[in-house]
Amino acid sequence: MLESLKNLFFPKVCAGCHTLLMTNETVFCTNCRHELPLTQYHLDANNEAVKKFYGKIEIEHASAFLYFNKKGMVQELIHNLKYKGYEEIGTVLGNWYVEDLKNIKPETPFDVVIPVPLHRKKFKERGYNQVTTFGNALSEGLNIDYDDTVLFRKKYSKTQSKKNLLGRSEGIENVFDVHFSEENHNKHFLLIDDVLTTGATLEACSRALLKIPGAKISIVCMAMANS
């Protein structure tokens, strides 16, 4: 009864098109689920996400679930997740994509999900890391650990979304570092983020993680800018 009253006064709407959700729909309406631009990158070992890191860092796998287009549905989803507190979006996307990732067969299995971290000041401003629910869904679905303590951000910076592509790449090299112990040696880290653009942030995070002896890196994002 309480849930019915809540829905009466605060009706749930689709995160994509803002129409009212039916009782059997969660976060997205059925139409938007069918309209989401899936990359299918998990089926291609040499996909466009992998190519972002050619000649830069050695990775085991890279993929993104959705294509990100300016003023498109996915931009709306990421905006609602990142700035409006709609964290359930990450859970739904993670639960969906993990079924595809289960078909990925790296030489060594994934050991732990690692989120791209926020600086503690940014975390305090926003109140949450937008990739946490996505990462927890992957962690549960793949039956591996989720750890947001190994990788950390040393420097505070303004939001990346308002910078051009060159601006996003500048000054990122020494922003991240790692806390690790012998327990973290020889792990295959599944590094996650919301949107893959230039790849500069993920490259910097990977370089920090590769300070850990025997570390291997794979990268998964919710979306990738469709260039």
Short mmCIF file of N, CA and C in Angstrom, two decimals, residues 65-173:
data_model
loop_
_atom_site.label_atom_id
_atom_site.label_comp_id
_atom_site.label_asym_id
_atom_site.label_seq_id
_atom_site.Cartn_x
_atom_site.Cartn_y
_atom_site.Cartn_z
N PHE A 65 29.33 -0.61 -23.29
CA PHE A 65 28.01 -1.18 -23.52
C PHE A 65 27.22 -0.41 -24.57
N LEU A 66 27.23 0.93 -24.49
CA LEU A 66 26.37 1.76 -25.33
C LEU A 66 27.18 2.80 -26.09
N TYR A 67 26.64 3.27 -27.20
CA TYR A 67 27.20 4.42 -27.90
C TYR A 67 26.66 5.70 -27.25
N PHE A 68 27.54 6.67 -27.07
CA PHE A 68 27.18 7.96 -26.48
C PHE A 68 27.18 9.02 -27.58
N ASN A 69 26.03 9.62 -27.83
CA ASN A 69 25.92 10.69 -28.82
C ASN A 69 25.41 11.95 -28.14
N LYS A 70 25.94 13.11 -28.54
CA LYS A 70 25.49 14.37 -27.99
C LYS A 70 23.98 14.53 -28.19
N LYS A 71 23.29 14.89 -27.13
CA LYS A 71 21.85 15.14 -27.10
C LYS A 71 21.05 13.87 -27.35
N GLY A 72 21.70 12.71 -27.25
CA GLY A 72 20.99 11.45 -27.43
C GLY A 72 20.49 10.88 -26.10
N MET A 73 19.83 9.74 -26.20
CA MET A 73 19.25 9.12 -25.02
C MET A 73 20.32 8.74 -23.99
N VAL A 74 21.44 8.23 -24.46
CA VAL A 74 22.48 7.78 -23.53
C VAL A 74 23.07 8.97 -22.78
N GLN A 75 23.22 10.10 -23.43
CA GLN A 75 23.69 11.30 -22.72
C GLN A 75 22.71 11.67 -21.61
N GLU A 76 21.43 11.55 -21.87
CA GLU A 76 20.41 11.83 -20.86
C GLU A 76 20.52 10.86 -19.69
N LEU A 77 20.75 9.58 -19.99
CA LEU A 77 20.89 8.58 -18.94
C LEU A 77 22.09 8.88 -18.05
N ILE A 78 23.23 9.15 -18.68
CA ILE A 78 24.46 9.40 -17.92
C ILE A 78 24.31 10.68 -17.10
N HIS A 79 23.66 11.68 -17.65
CA HIS A 79 23.43 12.93 -16.92
C HIS A 79 22.58 12.67 -15.68
N ASN A 80 21.51 11.90 -15.84
CA ASN A 80 20.62 11.59 -14.71
C ASN A 80 21.35 10.77 -13.65
N LEU A 81 22.19 9.87 -14.09
CA LEU A 81 22.98 9.05 -13.17
C LEU A 81 24.02 9.90 -12.44
N LYS A 82 24.70 10.75 -13.17
CA LYS A 82 25.86 11.47 -12.64
C LYS A 82 25.48 12.68 -11.79
N TYR A 83 24.41 13.37 -12.18
CA TYR A 83 24.10 14.64 -11.52
C TYR A 83 22.75 14.68 -10.82
N LYS A 84 21.87 13.73 -11.12
CA LYS A 84 20.53 13.75 -10.55
C LYS A 84 20.30 12.66 -9.50
N GLY A 85 21.33 11.89 -9.20
CA GLY A 85 21.21 10.88 -8.16
C GLY A 85 20.44 9.64 -8.56
N TYR A 86 20.24 9.44 -9.86
CA TYR A 86 19.45 8.29 -10.33
C TYR A 86 20.39 7.08 -10.46
N GLU A 87 20.88 6.59 -9.32
CA GLU A 87 21.90 5.54 -9.31
C GLU A 87 21.40 4.19 -9.80
N GLU A 88 20.09 4.00 -9.79
CA GLU A 88 19.54 2.73 -10.26
C GLU A 88 19.85 2.48 -11.74
N ILE A 89 20.11 3.55 -12.49
CA ILE A 89 20.51 3.41 -13.89
C ILE A 89 21.75 2.53 -13.99
N GLY A 90 22.73 2.79 -13.13
CA GLY A 90 23.96 2.00 -13.14
C GLY A 90 23.71 0.54 -12.84
N THR A 91 22.82 0.28 -11.91
CA THR A 91 22.49 -1.10 -11.57
C THR A 91 21.88 -1.84 -12.75
N VAL A 92 20.92 -1.19 -13.40
CA VAL A 92 20.23 -1.84 -14.53
C VAL A 92 21.20 -2.09 -15.68
N LEU A 93 22.03 -1.09 -16.01
CA LEU A 93 23.00 -1.27 -17.10
C LEU A 93 24.02 -2.34 -16.75
N GLY A 94 24.46 -2.37 -15.50
CA GLY A 94 25.42 -3.38 -15.08
C GLY A 94 24.85 -4.78 -15.14
N ASN A 95 23.62 -4.94 -14.66
CA ASN A 95 22.97 -6.27 -14.70
C ASN A 95 22.75 -6.73 -16.14
N TRP A 96 22.51 -5.80 -17.03
CA TRP A 96 22.30 -6.13 -18.44
C TRP A 96 23.63 -6.52 -19.10
N TYR A 97 24.66 -5.67 -18.90
CA TYR A 97 25.92 -5.88 -19.61
C TYR A 97 26.70 -7.08 -19.06
N VAL A 98 26.51 -7.39 -17.79
CA VAL A 98 27.29 -8.48 -17.22
C VAL A 98 26.99 -9.81 -17.91
N GLU A 99 25.79 -9.95 -18.44
CA GLU A 99 25.46 -11.19 -19.15
C GLU A 99 26.29 -11.33 -20.42
N ASP A 100 26.63 -10.19 -21.05
CA ASP A 100 27.52 -10.23 -22.21
C ASP A 100 28.97 -10.49 -21.77
N LEU A 101 29.38 -9.85 -20.69
CA LEU A 101 30.76 -9.99 -20.22
C LEU A 101 31.08 -11.40 -19.75
N LYS A 102 30.07 -12.14 -19.35
CA LYS A 102 30.29 -13.53 -18.93
C LYS A 102 30.81 -14.37 -20.10
N ASN A 103 30.57 -13.90 -21.32
CA ASN A 103 31.03 -14.63 -22.50
C ASN A 103 32.45 -14.26 -22.91
N ILE A 104 33.03 -13.24 -22.24
CA ILE A 104 34.42 -12.87 -22.49
C ILE A 104 35.31 -13.90 -21.80
N LYS A 105 36.27 -14.41 -22.53
CA LYS A 105 37.16 -15.44 -21.96
C LYS A 105 38.61 -14.96 -22.01
N PRO A 106 38.99 -14.04 -21.10
CA PRO A 106 40.39 -13.60 -21.08
C PRO A 106 41.31 -14.74 -20.65
N GLU A 107 42.58 -14.60 -20.98
CA GLU A 107 43.54 -15.66 -20.62
C GLU A 107 43.54 -15.91 -19.11
N THR A 108 43.44 -14.82 -18.35
CA THR A 108 43.28 -14.96 -16.90
C THR A 108 41.97 -14.30 -16.50
N PRO A 109 41.16 -14.94 -15.68
CA PRO A 109 39.85 -14.38 -15.31
C PRO A 109 39.99 -13.05 -14.58
N PHE A 110 38.94 -12.24 -14.66
CA PHE A 110 38.90 -11.00 -13.88
C PHE A 110 38.90 -11.36 -12.39
N ASP A 111 39.65 -10.58 -11.62
CA ASP A 111 39.72 -10.81 -10.18
C ASP A 111 38.94 -9.80 -9.35
N VAL A 112 38.97 -8.54 -9.77
CA VAL A 112 38.36 -7.49 -8.96
C VAL A 112 37.95 -6.30 -9.82
N VAL A 113 36.79 -5.74 -9.52
CA VAL A 113 36.31 -4.53 -10.20
C VAL A 113 36.86 -3.31 -9.48
N ILE A 114 37.47 -2.39 -10.25
CA ILE A 114 38.06 -1.16 -9.71
C ILE A 114 37.41 0.04 -10.40
N PRO A 115 36.73 0.93 -9.67
CA PRO A 115 36.14 2.11 -10.31
C PRO A 115 37.15 3.23 -10.49
N VAL A 116 37.00 4.01 -11.56
CA VAL A 116 37.74 5.27 -11.64
C VAL A 116 37.28 6.12 -10.46
N PRO A 117 38.21 6.55 -9.61
CA PRO A 117 37.81 7.22 -8.37
C PRO A 117 37.54 8.71 -8.55
N LEU A 118 36.71 9.24 -7.67
CA LEU A 118 36.54 10.68 -7.54
C LEU A 118 37.51 11.19 -6.47
N HIS A 119 37.94 12.42 -6.63
CA HIS A 119 38.66 13.06 -5.53
C HIS A 119 37.70 13.20 -4.34
N ARG A 120 38.24 13.14 -3.13
CA ARG A 120 37.37 13.18 -1.94
C ARG A 120 36.52 14.45 -1.90
N LYS A 121 37.04 15.58 -2.43
CA LYS A 121 36.25 16.81 -2.47
C LYS A 121 35.08 16.67 -3.43
N LYS A 122 35.34 16.08 -4.61
CA LYS A 122 34.27 15.86 -5.59
C LYS A 122 33.25 14.87 -5.05
N PHE A 123 33.73 13.84 -4.34
CA PHE A 123 32.81 12.86 -3.75
C PHE A 123 31.91 13.55 -2.73
N LYS A 124 32.47 14.44 -1.95
CA LYS A 124 31.68 15.15 -0.95
C LYS A 124 30.64 16.05 -1.62
N GLU A 125 31.02 16.69 -2.72
CA GLU A 125 30.10 17.57 -3.45
C GLU A 125 28.94 16.78 -4.04
N ARG A 126 29.25 15.63 -4.66
CA ARG A 126 28.22 14.85 -5.35
C ARG A 126 27.50 13.88 -4.43
N GLY A 127 28.23 13.35 -3.47
CA GLY A 127 27.64 12.42 -2.51
C GLY A 127 27.77 10.96 -2.88
N TYR A 128 28.25 10.69 -4.08
CA TYR A 128 28.39 9.31 -4.55
C TYR A 128 29.27 9.29 -5.80
N ASN A 129 29.84 8.13 -6.08
CA ASN A 129 30.56 7.92 -7.34
C ASN A 129 29.56 7.31 -8.32
N GLN A 130 29.40 7.92 -9.48
CA GLN A 130 28.36 7.51 -10.43
C GLN A 130 28.57 6.10 -10.99
N VAL A 131 29.76 5.53 -10.83
CA VAL A 131 29.98 4.18 -11.38
C VAL A 131 29.84 3.08 -10.33
N THR A 132 29.55 3.46 -9.07
CA THR A 132 29.50 2.46 -8.00
C THR A 132 28.44 1.40 -8.24
N THR A 133 27.22 1.80 -8.57
CA THR A 133 26.16 0.81 -8.75
C THR A 133 26.42 -0.07 -9.97
N PHE A 134 26.97 0.50 -11.03
CA PHE A 134 27.36 -0.27 -12.21
C PHE A 134 28.41 -1.30 -11.80
N GLY A 135 29.42 -0.86 -11.05
CA GLY A 135 30.48 -1.76 -10.62
C GLY A 135 30.00 -2.85 -9.69
N ASN A 136 29.11 -2.51 -8.78
CA ASN A 136 28.58 -3.53 -7.87
C ASN A 136 27.78 -4.59 -8.62
N ALA A 137 27.05 -4.16 -9.66
CA ALA A 137 26.30 -5.12 -10.46
C ALA A 137 27.24 -6.07 -11.21
N LEU A 138 28.33 -5.52 -11.76
CA LEU A 138 29.32 -6.37 -12.44
C LEU A 138 29.98 -7.31 -11.44
N SER A 139 30.33 -6.79 -10.28
CA SER A 139 30.97 -7.60 -9.24
C SER A 139 30.10 -8.78 -8.85
N GLU A 140 28.83 -8.51 -8.61
CA GLU A 140 27.91 -9.58 -8.20
C GLU A 140 27.69 -10.57 -9.33
N GLY A 141 27.49 -10.06 -10.55
CA GLY A 141 27.21 -10.94 -11.68
C GLY A 141 28.39 -11.82 -12.06
N LEU A 142 29.61 -11.28 -11.91
CA LEU A 142 30.82 -12.03 -12.26
C LEU A 142 31.38 -12.80 -11.06
N ASN A 143 30.77 -12.58 -9.89
CA ASN A 143 31.20 -13.23 -8.65
C ASN A 143 32.66 -12.92 -8.33
N ILE A 144 33.00 -11.64 -8.42
CA ILE A 144 34.35 -11.17 -8.07
C ILE A 144 34.21 -9.98 -7.13
N ASP A 145 35.31 -9.56 -6.53
CA ASP A 145 35.29 -8.47 -5.57
C ASP A 145 35.11 -7.12 -6.25
N TYR A 146 34.59 -6.16 -5.48
CA TYR A 146 34.55 -4.75 -5.87
C TYR A 146 35.40 -4.01 -4.86
N ASP A 147 36.39 -3.22 -5.32
CA ASP A 147 37.30 -2.56 -4.40
C ASP A 147 37.54 -1.12 -4.83
N ASP A 148 37.08 -0.17 -4.01
CA ASP A 148 37.26 1.24 -4.34
C ASP A 148 38.33 1.89 -3.45
N THR A 149 39.22 1.06 -2.88
CA THR A 149 40.26 1.58 -2.00
C THR A 149 41.66 1.51 -2.62
N VAL A 150 41.84 0.68 -3.63
CA VAL A 150 43.17 0.50 -4.22
C VAL A 150 43.61 1.73 -5.02
N LEU A 151 42.76 2.19 -5.90
CA LEU A 151 43.06 3.32 -6.79
C LEU A 151 42.46 4.59 -6.20
N PHE A 152 43.24 5.67 -6.16
CA PHE A 152 42.71 6.93 -5.64
C PHE A 152 43.19 8.10 -6.49
N ARG A 153 42.46 9.19 -6.36
CA ARG A 153 42.75 10.41 -7.13
C ARG A 153 43.45 11.41 -6.22
N LYS A 154 44.62 11.87 -6.63
CA LYS A 154 45.44 12.76 -5.81
C LYS A 154 45.04 14.23 -5.96
N LYS A 155 44.55 14.59 -7.16
CA LYS A 155 44.31 16.00 -7.45
C LYS A 155 42.84 16.23 -7.78
N TYR A 156 42.33 17.35 -7.32
CA TYR A 156 40.96 17.75 -7.62
C TYR A 156 40.95 18.50 -8.94
N SER A 157 39.93 18.26 -9.75
CA SER A 157 39.80 18.98 -11.01
C SER A 157 38.35 19.26 -11.29
N LYS A 158 38.10 20.25 -12.11
CA LYS A 158 36.74 20.59 -12.52
C LYS A 158 36.17 19.47 -13.37
N THR A 159 34.85 19.48 -13.54
CA THR A 159 34.20 18.43 -14.31
C THR A 159 34.77 18.33 -15.72
N GLN A 160 34.97 17.09 -16.19
CA GLN A 160 35.54 16.87 -17.53
C GLN A 160 34.55 17.14 -18.65
N SER A 161 33.25 17.09 -18.35
CA SER A 161 32.24 17.17 -19.41
C SER A 161 32.25 18.51 -20.13
N LYS A 162 32.77 19.58 -19.48
CA LYS A 162 32.78 20.89 -20.09
C LYS A 162 34.09 21.21 -20.80
N LYS A 163 35.01 20.25 -20.79
CA LYS A 163 36.29 20.46 -21.46
C LYS A 163 36.25 19.87 -22.86
N ASN A 164 37.07 20.44 -23.77
CA ASN A 164 37.19 19.82 -25.08
C ASN A 164 38.11 18.61 -24.98
N LEU A 165 38.24 17.86 -26.06
CA LEU A 165 38.99 16.62 -26.01
C LEU A 165 40.45 16.84 -25.64
N LEU A 166 41.06 17.93 -26.14
CA LEU A 166 42.44 18.21 -25.80
C LEU A 166 42.57 18.55 -24.32
N GLY A 167 41.63 19.33 -23.82
CA GLY A 167 41.65 19.72 -22.41
C GLY A 167 41.53 18.54 -21.48
N ARG A 168 40.78 17.52 -21.89
CA ARG A 168 40.61 16.34 -21.05
C ARG A 168 41.91 15.55 -20.94
N SER A 169 42.76 15.66 -21.95
CA SER A 169 43.98 14.87 -21.98
C SER A 169 45.14 15.54 -21.24
N GLU A 170 45.05 16.86 -21.05
CA GLU A 170 46.16 17.60 -20.46
C GLU A 170 46.21 17.43 -18.95
N GLY A 171 47.40 17.22 -18.43
CA GLY A 171 47.61 17.22 -17.00
C GLY A 171 47.02 16.05 -16.25
N ILE A 172 46.68 14.96 -16.92
CA ILE A 172 46.04 13.83 -16.26
C ILE A 172 47.03 12.76 -15.85
N GLU A 173 48.26 12.86 -16.33
CA GLU A 173 49.22 11.77 -16.18
C GLU A 173 49.49 11.39 -14.73
#
